Short mmCIF file of N, CA and C in Angstrom, two decimals:
data_model
loop_
_atom_site.label_atom_id
_atom_site.label_comp_id
_atom_site.label_asym_id
_atom_site.label_seq_id
_atom_site.Cartn_x
_atom_site.Cartn_y
_atom_site.Cartn_z
N MET E 13 31.02 200.84 109.85
CA MET E 13 30.64 200.61 111.22
C MET E 13 31.12 199.22 111.63
N CYS E 14 31.72 199.14 112.79
CA CYS E 14 32.26 197.89 113.27
C CYS E 14 31.72 197.62 114.67
N ILE E 15 31.23 196.43 114.87
CA ILE E 15 30.72 196.05 116.19
C ILE E 15 31.65 194.99 116.76
N ARG E 16 32.13 195.25 117.95
CA ARG E 16 33.02 194.30 118.61
C ARG E 16 32.32 193.80 119.87
N ASP E 17 32.19 192.51 119.94
CA ASP E 17 31.55 191.89 121.10
C ASP E 17 32.14 190.50 121.27
N SER E 18 32.10 190.01 122.45
CA SER E 18 32.61 188.65 122.67
C SER E 18 31.51 187.80 123.29
N ILE E 19 31.53 186.55 122.92
CA ILE E 19 30.56 185.59 123.43
C ILE E 19 31.35 184.48 124.10
N LYS E 20 31.06 184.25 125.37
CA LYS E 20 31.77 183.22 126.11
C LYS E 20 30.84 182.03 126.32
N GLY E 21 31.29 180.87 125.96
CA GLY E 21 30.49 179.67 126.13
C GLY E 21 30.62 178.77 124.92
N ASP E 22 30.08 177.59 125.02
CA ASP E 22 30.11 176.60 123.95
C ASP E 22 28.73 176.57 123.30
N TYR E 23 28.55 177.35 122.23
CA TYR E 23 27.25 177.48 121.58
C TYR E 23 27.32 176.98 120.15
N THR E 24 26.23 176.42 119.67
CA THR E 24 26.15 176.01 118.28
C THR E 24 25.79 177.23 117.44
N PRO E 25 26.04 177.18 116.13
CA PRO E 25 25.64 178.31 115.27
C PRO E 25 24.13 178.59 115.34
N ASP E 26 23.32 177.56 115.46
CA ASP E 26 21.86 177.76 115.57
C ASP E 26 21.50 178.53 116.83
N GLU E 27 22.15 178.19 117.96
CA GLU E 27 21.87 178.90 119.21
C GLU E 27 22.30 180.37 119.13
N LEU E 28 23.41 180.64 118.45
CA LEU E 28 23.89 182.02 118.27
C LEU E 28 22.89 182.82 117.44
N ILE E 29 22.42 182.25 116.35
CA ILE E 29 21.46 182.94 115.48
C ILE E 29 20.15 183.17 116.23
N ASP E 30 19.70 182.18 116.98
CA ASP E 30 18.46 182.32 117.74
C ASP E 30 18.57 183.41 118.79
N ALA E 31 19.74 183.53 119.42
CA ALA E 31 19.93 184.57 120.43
C ALA E 31 19.93 185.96 119.80
N ILE E 32 20.52 186.09 118.64
CA ILE E 32 20.58 187.39 117.97
C ILE E 32 19.20 187.80 117.46
N GLU E 33 18.49 186.87 116.83
CA GLU E 33 17.17 187.19 116.27
C GLU E 33 16.10 187.25 117.35
N GLY E 34 16.25 186.48 118.40
CA GLY E 34 15.31 186.51 119.51
C GLY E 34 13.91 186.05 119.19
N ASN E 35 13.77 185.19 118.19
CA ASN E 35 12.43 184.77 117.79
C ASN E 35 12.12 183.30 118.10
N ARG E 36 12.95 182.67 118.88
CA ARG E 36 12.71 181.27 119.23
C ARG E 36 12.83 181.09 120.74
N THR E 37 12.03 180.18 121.25
CA THR E 37 12.09 179.83 122.66
C THR E 37 12.25 178.33 122.78
N TYR E 38 13.20 177.91 123.56
CA TYR E 38 13.43 176.48 123.75
C TYR E 38 12.75 176.04 125.04
N ILE E 39 12.07 174.92 124.97
CA ILE E 39 11.38 174.37 126.14
C ILE E 39 11.93 172.98 126.39
N PRO E 40 11.91 172.53 127.64
CA PRO E 40 12.40 171.18 127.92
C PRO E 40 11.51 170.12 127.28
N ALA E 41 12.11 169.00 126.92
CA ALA E 41 11.36 167.92 126.29
C ALA E 41 11.88 166.58 126.77
N VAL E 42 11.02 165.58 126.71
CA VAL E 42 11.38 164.20 127.02
C VAL E 42 11.06 163.37 125.79
N TYR E 43 12.03 162.58 125.33
CA TYR E 43 11.82 161.70 124.19
C TYR E 43 11.27 160.37 124.70
N VAL E 44 10.08 160.01 124.25
CA VAL E 44 9.47 158.74 124.63
C VAL E 44 9.70 157.76 123.50
N LEU E 45 10.45 156.71 123.78
CA LEU E 45 10.80 155.71 122.78
C LEU E 45 9.94 154.47 123.02
N ASN E 46 9.01 154.23 122.11
CA ASN E 46 8.05 153.14 122.25
C ASN E 46 8.56 151.87 121.56
N LYS E 47 7.89 150.78 121.80
CA LYS E 47 8.15 149.46 121.19
C LYS E 47 9.47 148.86 121.63
N ILE E 48 9.83 149.04 122.91
CA ILE E 48 11.07 148.43 123.39
C ILE E 48 10.92 146.92 123.54
N ASP E 49 9.68 146.41 123.42
CA ASP E 49 9.46 144.97 123.48
C ASP E 49 9.96 144.27 122.21
N GLN E 50 10.31 145.05 121.18
CA GLN E 50 10.74 144.47 119.90
C GLN E 50 12.24 144.60 119.67
N ILE E 51 13.00 145.03 120.69
CA ILE E 51 14.44 145.19 120.51
C ILE E 51 15.18 144.33 121.53
N SER E 52 16.48 144.16 121.31
CA SER E 52 17.30 143.34 122.20
C SER E 52 17.80 144.18 123.38
N ILE E 53 18.36 143.51 124.36
CA ILE E 53 18.94 144.19 125.53
C ILE E 53 20.11 145.08 125.11
N GLU E 54 20.92 144.62 124.15
CA GLU E 54 22.06 145.42 123.68
C GLU E 54 21.57 146.72 123.04
N GLU E 55 20.51 146.64 122.24
CA GLU E 55 19.96 147.84 121.63
C GLU E 55 19.36 148.78 122.68
N LEU E 56 18.76 148.19 123.72
CA LEU E 56 18.20 149.00 124.81
C LEU E 56 19.30 149.73 125.57
N ASP E 57 20.46 149.08 125.73
CA ASP E 57 21.60 149.74 126.37
C ASP E 57 22.08 150.94 125.55
N ILE E 58 22.06 150.82 124.24
CA ILE E 58 22.46 151.93 123.37
C ILE E 58 21.45 153.08 123.49
N ILE E 59 20.17 152.74 123.50
CA ILE E 59 19.12 153.74 123.62
C ILE E 59 19.20 154.47 124.96
N ALA E 60 19.60 153.77 126.01
CA ALA E 60 19.67 154.35 127.36
C ALA E 60 20.70 155.48 127.44
N ARG E 61 21.63 155.55 126.49
CA ARG E 61 22.64 156.61 126.50
C ARG E 61 22.12 157.94 125.95
N ILE E 62 20.97 157.91 125.29
CA ILE E 62 20.39 159.13 124.73
C ILE E 62 19.89 159.99 125.89
N PRO E 63 20.24 161.29 125.92
CA PRO E 63 19.77 162.13 127.04
C PRO E 63 18.28 162.42 126.94
N HIS E 64 17.66 162.61 128.09
CA HIS E 64 16.26 163.02 128.21
C HIS E 64 15.30 162.06 127.49
N ASN E 65 15.48 160.77 127.71
CA ASN E 65 14.59 159.82 127.06
C ASN E 65 14.01 158.86 128.07
N CYS E 66 12.95 158.18 127.66
CA CYS E 66 12.35 157.14 128.48
C CYS E 66 11.81 156.05 127.55
N PRO E 67 12.45 154.88 127.55
CA PRO E 67 11.94 153.79 126.71
C PRO E 67 10.73 153.12 127.37
N ILE E 68 9.69 152.87 126.57
CA ILE E 68 8.48 152.23 127.09
C ILE E 68 7.97 151.20 126.08
N SER E 69 7.03 150.39 126.53
CA SER E 69 6.25 149.54 125.64
C SER E 69 4.79 149.78 126.00
N ALA E 70 4.09 150.50 125.14
CA ALA E 70 2.68 150.79 125.38
C ALA E 70 1.84 149.51 125.27
N LEU E 71 2.25 148.60 124.42
CA LEU E 71 1.51 147.35 124.23
C LEU E 71 1.53 146.50 125.49
N ASP E 72 2.70 146.38 126.10
CA ASP E 72 2.86 145.53 127.30
C ASP E 72 2.82 146.32 128.60
N ASN E 73 2.58 147.63 128.53
CA ASN E 73 2.57 148.51 129.71
C ASN E 73 3.87 148.46 130.49
N TRP E 74 5.00 148.43 129.78
CA TRP E 74 6.31 148.43 130.42
C TRP E 74 6.80 149.85 130.63
N ASN E 75 7.28 150.13 131.81
CA ASN E 75 7.97 151.37 132.18
C ASN E 75 7.09 152.62 132.08
N LEU E 76 5.79 152.47 132.20
CA LEU E 76 4.92 153.64 132.19
C LEU E 76 5.08 154.47 133.46
N ASP E 77 5.35 153.80 134.59
CA ASP E 77 5.65 154.53 135.82
C ASP E 77 6.97 155.28 135.70
N GLY E 78 7.94 154.68 135.02
CA GLY E 78 9.21 155.34 134.78
C GLY E 78 9.04 156.56 133.90
N LEU E 79 8.10 156.49 132.95
CA LEU E 79 7.81 157.65 132.10
C LEU E 79 7.26 158.80 132.92
N LEU E 80 6.34 158.49 133.82
CA LEU E 80 5.77 159.53 134.68
C LEU E 80 6.85 160.19 135.54
N GLU E 81 7.72 159.37 136.10
CA GLU E 81 8.82 159.89 136.93
C GLU E 81 9.79 160.74 136.11
N THR E 82 10.09 160.31 134.89
CA THR E 82 10.98 161.06 134.01
C THR E 82 10.38 162.42 133.66
N ILE E 83 9.08 162.45 133.40
CA ILE E 83 8.42 163.72 133.07
C ILE E 83 8.54 164.69 134.24
N TRP E 84 8.26 164.22 135.46
CA TRP E 84 8.36 165.11 136.63
C TRP E 84 9.78 165.59 136.84
N ASP E 85 10.78 164.71 136.66
CA ASP E 85 12.17 165.10 136.90
C ASP E 85 12.69 166.08 135.85
N HIS E 86 12.43 165.83 134.58
CA HIS E 86 13.01 166.64 133.52
C HIS E 86 12.26 167.94 133.26
N LEU E 87 10.96 167.96 133.52
CA LEU E 87 10.19 169.16 133.24
C LEU E 87 10.02 170.05 134.46
N ASN E 88 10.59 169.65 135.60
CA ASN E 88 10.60 170.47 136.81
C ASN E 88 9.22 170.89 137.29
N PHE E 89 8.34 169.93 137.43
CA PHE E 89 7.01 170.17 137.96
C PHE E 89 6.96 169.73 139.41
N ILE E 90 6.06 170.34 140.18
CA ILE E 90 5.74 169.84 141.52
C ILE E 90 4.23 169.72 141.64
N ARG E 91 3.79 168.80 142.50
CA ARG E 91 2.36 168.61 142.76
C ARG E 91 2.05 169.17 144.14
N VAL E 92 1.00 169.98 144.21
CA VAL E 92 0.54 170.51 145.50
C VAL E 92 -0.94 170.15 145.61
N TYR E 93 -1.29 169.52 146.72
CA TYR E 93 -2.66 169.05 146.92
C TYR E 93 -3.44 170.04 147.78
N THR E 94 -4.73 170.14 147.51
CA THR E 94 -5.60 171.02 148.29
C THR E 94 -6.32 170.21 149.36
N LYS E 95 -6.64 170.89 150.47
CA LYS E 95 -7.36 170.25 151.56
C LYS E 95 -8.46 171.19 152.04
N PRO E 96 -9.71 170.87 151.74
CA PRO E 96 -10.81 171.66 152.30
C PRO E 96 -10.89 171.47 153.81
N ARG E 97 -11.37 172.49 154.52
CA ARG E 97 -11.46 172.43 155.98
C ARG E 97 -12.37 171.28 156.41
N GLY E 98 -11.89 170.45 157.34
CA GLY E 98 -12.67 169.35 157.89
C GLY E 98 -12.76 168.13 156.99
N GLN E 99 -12.02 168.11 155.89
CA GLN E 99 -12.04 166.98 154.96
C GLN E 99 -10.63 166.46 154.74
N VAL E 100 -10.52 165.32 154.08
CA VAL E 100 -9.22 164.75 153.76
C VAL E 100 -8.68 165.45 152.50
N PRO E 101 -7.36 165.47 152.32
CA PRO E 101 -6.79 166.09 151.12
C PRO E 101 -7.27 165.41 149.84
N ASP E 102 -7.37 166.18 148.78
CA ASP E 102 -7.78 165.67 147.48
C ASP E 102 -6.52 165.26 146.71
N TYR E 103 -6.13 163.97 146.85
CA TYR E 103 -4.93 163.49 146.17
C TYR E 103 -5.18 163.15 144.71
N GLY E 104 -6.41 163.21 144.26
CA GLY E 104 -6.74 162.87 142.89
C GLY E 104 -6.52 163.99 141.90
N ALA E 105 -6.53 165.23 142.37
CA ALA E 105 -6.40 166.38 141.46
C ALA E 105 -5.42 167.40 142.02
N PRO E 106 -4.11 167.17 141.86
CA PRO E 106 -3.15 168.14 142.37
C PRO E 106 -3.10 169.40 141.52
N VAL E 107 -2.63 170.48 142.13
CA VAL E 107 -2.33 171.71 141.39
C VAL E 107 -0.87 171.58 140.95
N ILE E 108 -0.62 171.75 139.66
CA ILE E 108 0.72 171.56 139.11
C ILE E 108 1.40 172.93 139.00
N LEU E 109 2.60 173.01 139.58
CA LEU E 109 3.40 174.24 139.52
C LEU E 109 4.78 173.91 138.98
N LYS E 110 5.43 174.89 138.37
CA LYS E 110 6.81 174.72 137.93
C LYS E 110 7.74 175.09 139.08
N LYS E 111 8.93 174.47 139.09
CA LYS E 111 9.91 174.78 140.14
C LYS E 111 10.55 176.15 139.93
N THR E 112 10.51 176.66 138.69
CA THR E 112 11.01 178.00 138.42
C THR E 112 9.93 178.80 137.72
N PRO E 113 9.55 179.96 138.16
CA PRO E 113 10.04 180.64 139.35
C PRO E 113 9.67 179.86 140.61
N VAL E 114 10.29 180.22 141.72
CA VAL E 114 10.11 179.51 142.98
C VAL E 114 8.61 179.38 143.28
N PRO E 115 8.14 178.14 143.51
CA PRO E 115 6.70 177.93 143.73
C PRO E 115 6.24 178.41 145.10
N SER E 116 5.77 179.63 145.17
CA SER E 116 5.31 180.20 146.43
C SER E 116 3.82 179.92 146.61
N LEU E 117 3.33 180.19 147.80
CA LEU E 117 1.91 180.02 148.06
C LEU E 117 1.09 181.01 147.23
N GLU E 118 1.66 182.17 146.95
CA GLU E 118 0.98 183.15 146.11
C GLU E 118 0.80 182.61 144.69
N ASN E 119 1.84 181.95 144.15
CA ASN E 119 1.73 181.33 142.83
C ASN E 119 0.66 180.23 142.84
N PHE E 120 0.61 179.47 143.92
CA PHE E 120 -0.38 178.41 144.07
C PHE E 120 -1.80 178.99 144.03
N CYS E 121 -2.04 180.05 144.80
CA CYS E 121 -3.37 180.67 144.84
C CYS E 121 -3.74 181.27 143.49
N THR E 122 -2.78 181.90 142.82
CA THR E 122 -3.04 182.48 141.51
C THR E 122 -3.35 181.40 140.48
N ARG E 123 -2.74 180.24 140.65
CA ARG E 123 -3.00 179.12 139.74
C ARG E 123 -4.44 178.62 139.89
N ILE E 124 -4.97 178.68 141.11
CA ILE E 124 -6.36 178.26 141.34
C ILE E 124 -7.31 179.29 140.74
N HIS E 125 -7.10 180.58 141.09
CA HIS E 125 -7.91 181.67 140.55
C HIS E 125 -7.14 182.97 140.73
N ARG E 126 -7.11 183.81 139.72
CA ARG E 126 -6.27 185.01 139.81
C ARG E 126 -6.77 186.04 140.82
N GLN E 127 -8.03 186.00 141.21
CA GLN E 127 -8.57 186.92 142.22
C GLN E 127 -8.48 186.35 143.64
N PHE E 128 -7.93 185.16 143.76
CA PHE E 128 -7.92 184.45 145.05
C PHE E 128 -7.10 185.16 146.12
N MET E 129 -6.03 185.85 145.71
CA MET E 129 -5.15 186.50 146.69
C MET E 129 -5.81 187.67 147.39
N LYS E 130 -6.85 188.24 146.82
CA LYS E 130 -7.53 189.36 147.46
C LYS E 130 -8.22 188.92 148.75
N LYS E 131 -8.64 187.65 148.82
CA LYS E 131 -9.33 187.14 150.00
C LYS E 131 -8.42 186.29 150.90
N PHE E 132 -7.15 186.16 150.52
CA PHE E 132 -6.21 185.30 151.26
C PHE E 132 -5.89 185.90 152.63
N LYS E 133 -5.96 185.07 153.68
CA LYS E 133 -5.59 185.49 155.03
C LYS E 133 -4.30 184.78 155.44
N TYR E 134 -4.31 183.46 155.45
CA TYR E 134 -3.14 182.63 155.72
C TYR E 134 -3.45 181.23 155.23
N ALA E 135 -2.48 180.32 155.37
CA ALA E 135 -2.69 178.94 154.94
C ALA E 135 -2.02 177.99 155.91
N TRP E 136 -2.55 176.77 155.97
CA TRP E 136 -1.94 175.68 156.71
C TRP E 136 -1.26 174.77 155.69
N VAL E 137 -0.01 174.38 155.96
CA VAL E 137 0.74 173.53 155.03
C VAL E 137 1.24 172.29 155.76
N TRP E 138 1.01 171.14 155.14
CA TRP E 138 1.55 169.87 155.58
C TRP E 138 2.53 169.41 154.50
N GLY E 139 3.64 168.82 154.90
CA GLY E 139 4.58 168.29 153.91
C GLY E 139 6.00 168.68 154.21
N SER E 140 6.87 168.46 153.23
CA SER E 140 8.31 168.65 153.45
C SER E 140 8.71 170.12 153.56
N SER E 141 7.89 171.05 153.10
CA SER E 141 8.25 172.46 153.22
C SER E 141 7.85 173.05 154.58
N ALA E 142 7.07 172.32 155.36
CA ALA E 142 6.62 172.80 156.67
C ALA E 142 7.60 172.35 157.75
N ARG E 143 7.89 173.24 158.70
CA ARG E 143 8.79 172.89 159.81
C ARG E 143 8.12 171.93 160.79
N HIS E 144 6.82 172.10 160.98
CA HIS E 144 6.04 171.19 161.81
C HIS E 144 4.71 170.98 161.11
N GLN E 145 3.99 169.94 161.47
CA GLN E 145 2.78 169.53 160.75
C GLN E 145 1.52 169.84 161.54
N PRO E 146 0.62 170.67 161.13
CA PRO E 146 0.73 171.62 160.02
C PRO E 146 1.45 172.89 160.48
N GLN E 147 1.83 173.69 159.51
CA GLN E 147 2.47 174.98 159.79
C GLN E 147 1.61 176.09 159.20
N LYS E 148 1.37 177.14 160.01
CA LYS E 148 0.64 178.32 159.53
C LYS E 148 1.62 179.20 158.78
N VAL E 149 1.30 179.52 157.50
CA VAL E 149 2.23 180.24 156.65
C VAL E 149 1.54 181.39 155.94
N GLY E 150 2.35 182.29 155.40
CA GLY E 150 1.86 183.42 154.62
C GLY E 150 2.05 183.18 153.13
N LYS E 151 1.81 184.21 152.35
CA LYS E 151 1.82 184.07 150.89
C LYS E 151 3.21 183.86 150.30
N ASP E 152 4.27 184.18 151.05
CA ASP E 152 5.64 184.03 150.53
C ASP E 152 6.26 182.67 150.82
N HIS E 153 5.51 181.77 151.46
CA HIS E 153 6.03 180.45 151.79
C HIS E 153 6.35 179.67 150.51
N THR E 154 7.52 179.03 150.47
CA THR E 154 7.93 178.23 149.31
C THR E 154 7.41 176.81 149.46
N LEU E 155 6.69 176.33 148.45
CA LEU E 155 6.11 175.00 148.46
C LEU E 155 7.06 173.99 147.83
N GLU E 156 6.91 172.73 148.25
CA GLU E 156 7.70 171.64 147.69
C GLU E 156 6.77 170.56 147.17
N ASP E 157 7.34 169.60 146.45
CA ASP E 157 6.55 168.55 145.82
C ASP E 157 5.75 167.76 146.85
N GLU E 158 4.47 167.56 146.55
CA GLU E 158 3.52 166.79 147.33
C GLU E 158 3.13 167.44 148.66
N ASP E 159 3.27 168.76 148.78
CA ASP E 159 2.75 169.47 149.94
C ASP E 159 1.22 169.48 149.89
N VAL E 160 0.61 169.61 151.05
CA VAL E 160 -0.84 169.73 151.16
C VAL E 160 -1.13 171.11 151.74
N VAL E 161 -2.06 171.85 151.11
CA VAL E 161 -2.35 173.23 151.50
C VAL E 161 -3.83 173.39 151.80
N GLN E 162 -4.11 174.04 152.94
CA GLN E 162 -5.46 174.45 153.29
C GLN E 162 -5.44 175.96 153.43
N ILE E 163 -6.24 176.65 152.64
CA ILE E 163 -6.24 178.11 152.60
C ILE E 163 -7.36 178.64 153.47
N VAL E 164 -7.03 179.66 154.28
CA VAL E 164 -8.02 180.35 155.11
C VAL E 164 -8.22 181.74 154.51
N LYS E 165 -9.47 182.06 154.18
CA LYS E 165 -9.77 183.34 153.54
C LYS E 165 -10.26 184.36 154.56
N LYS E 166 -10.16 185.64 154.19
CA LYS E 166 -10.69 186.72 155.01
C LYS E 166 -12.22 186.65 154.98
N VAL E 167 -12.82 187.09 156.06
CA VAL E 167 -14.29 187.08 156.11
C VAL E 167 -14.84 188.41 155.65
#
């Protein structure tokens, strides 16, 4: 028995074996390199060439904001804030969604509670995904980073 197949692309032997066996899943990662306060600028320049990394100093609190930004950029997360009716948005506890699959309002509601969509009527959205502030939207509306959502339920 002979099997003929072609594989197009630049793959390592490990990636080929993983694809055939189908027993491994790769997830994105960020390498956090600590103790940059103990190295020289030249060494830091060499470290900066490593992909998906963020050098920090936990002792001196250096680049911790850069670490947070790197995590959001590399792991493809977005923050969506909730707004109860008649109150200010809760910026302290965002709902975290992945950019893939496309972060819809339905995904947002399911993230809060899986039975939430049964009572969903419509939502008000403030932010970059809204054409005007606020915009009345349905469950298929695509959310963007730092949007604010107020959900109106059926009575």
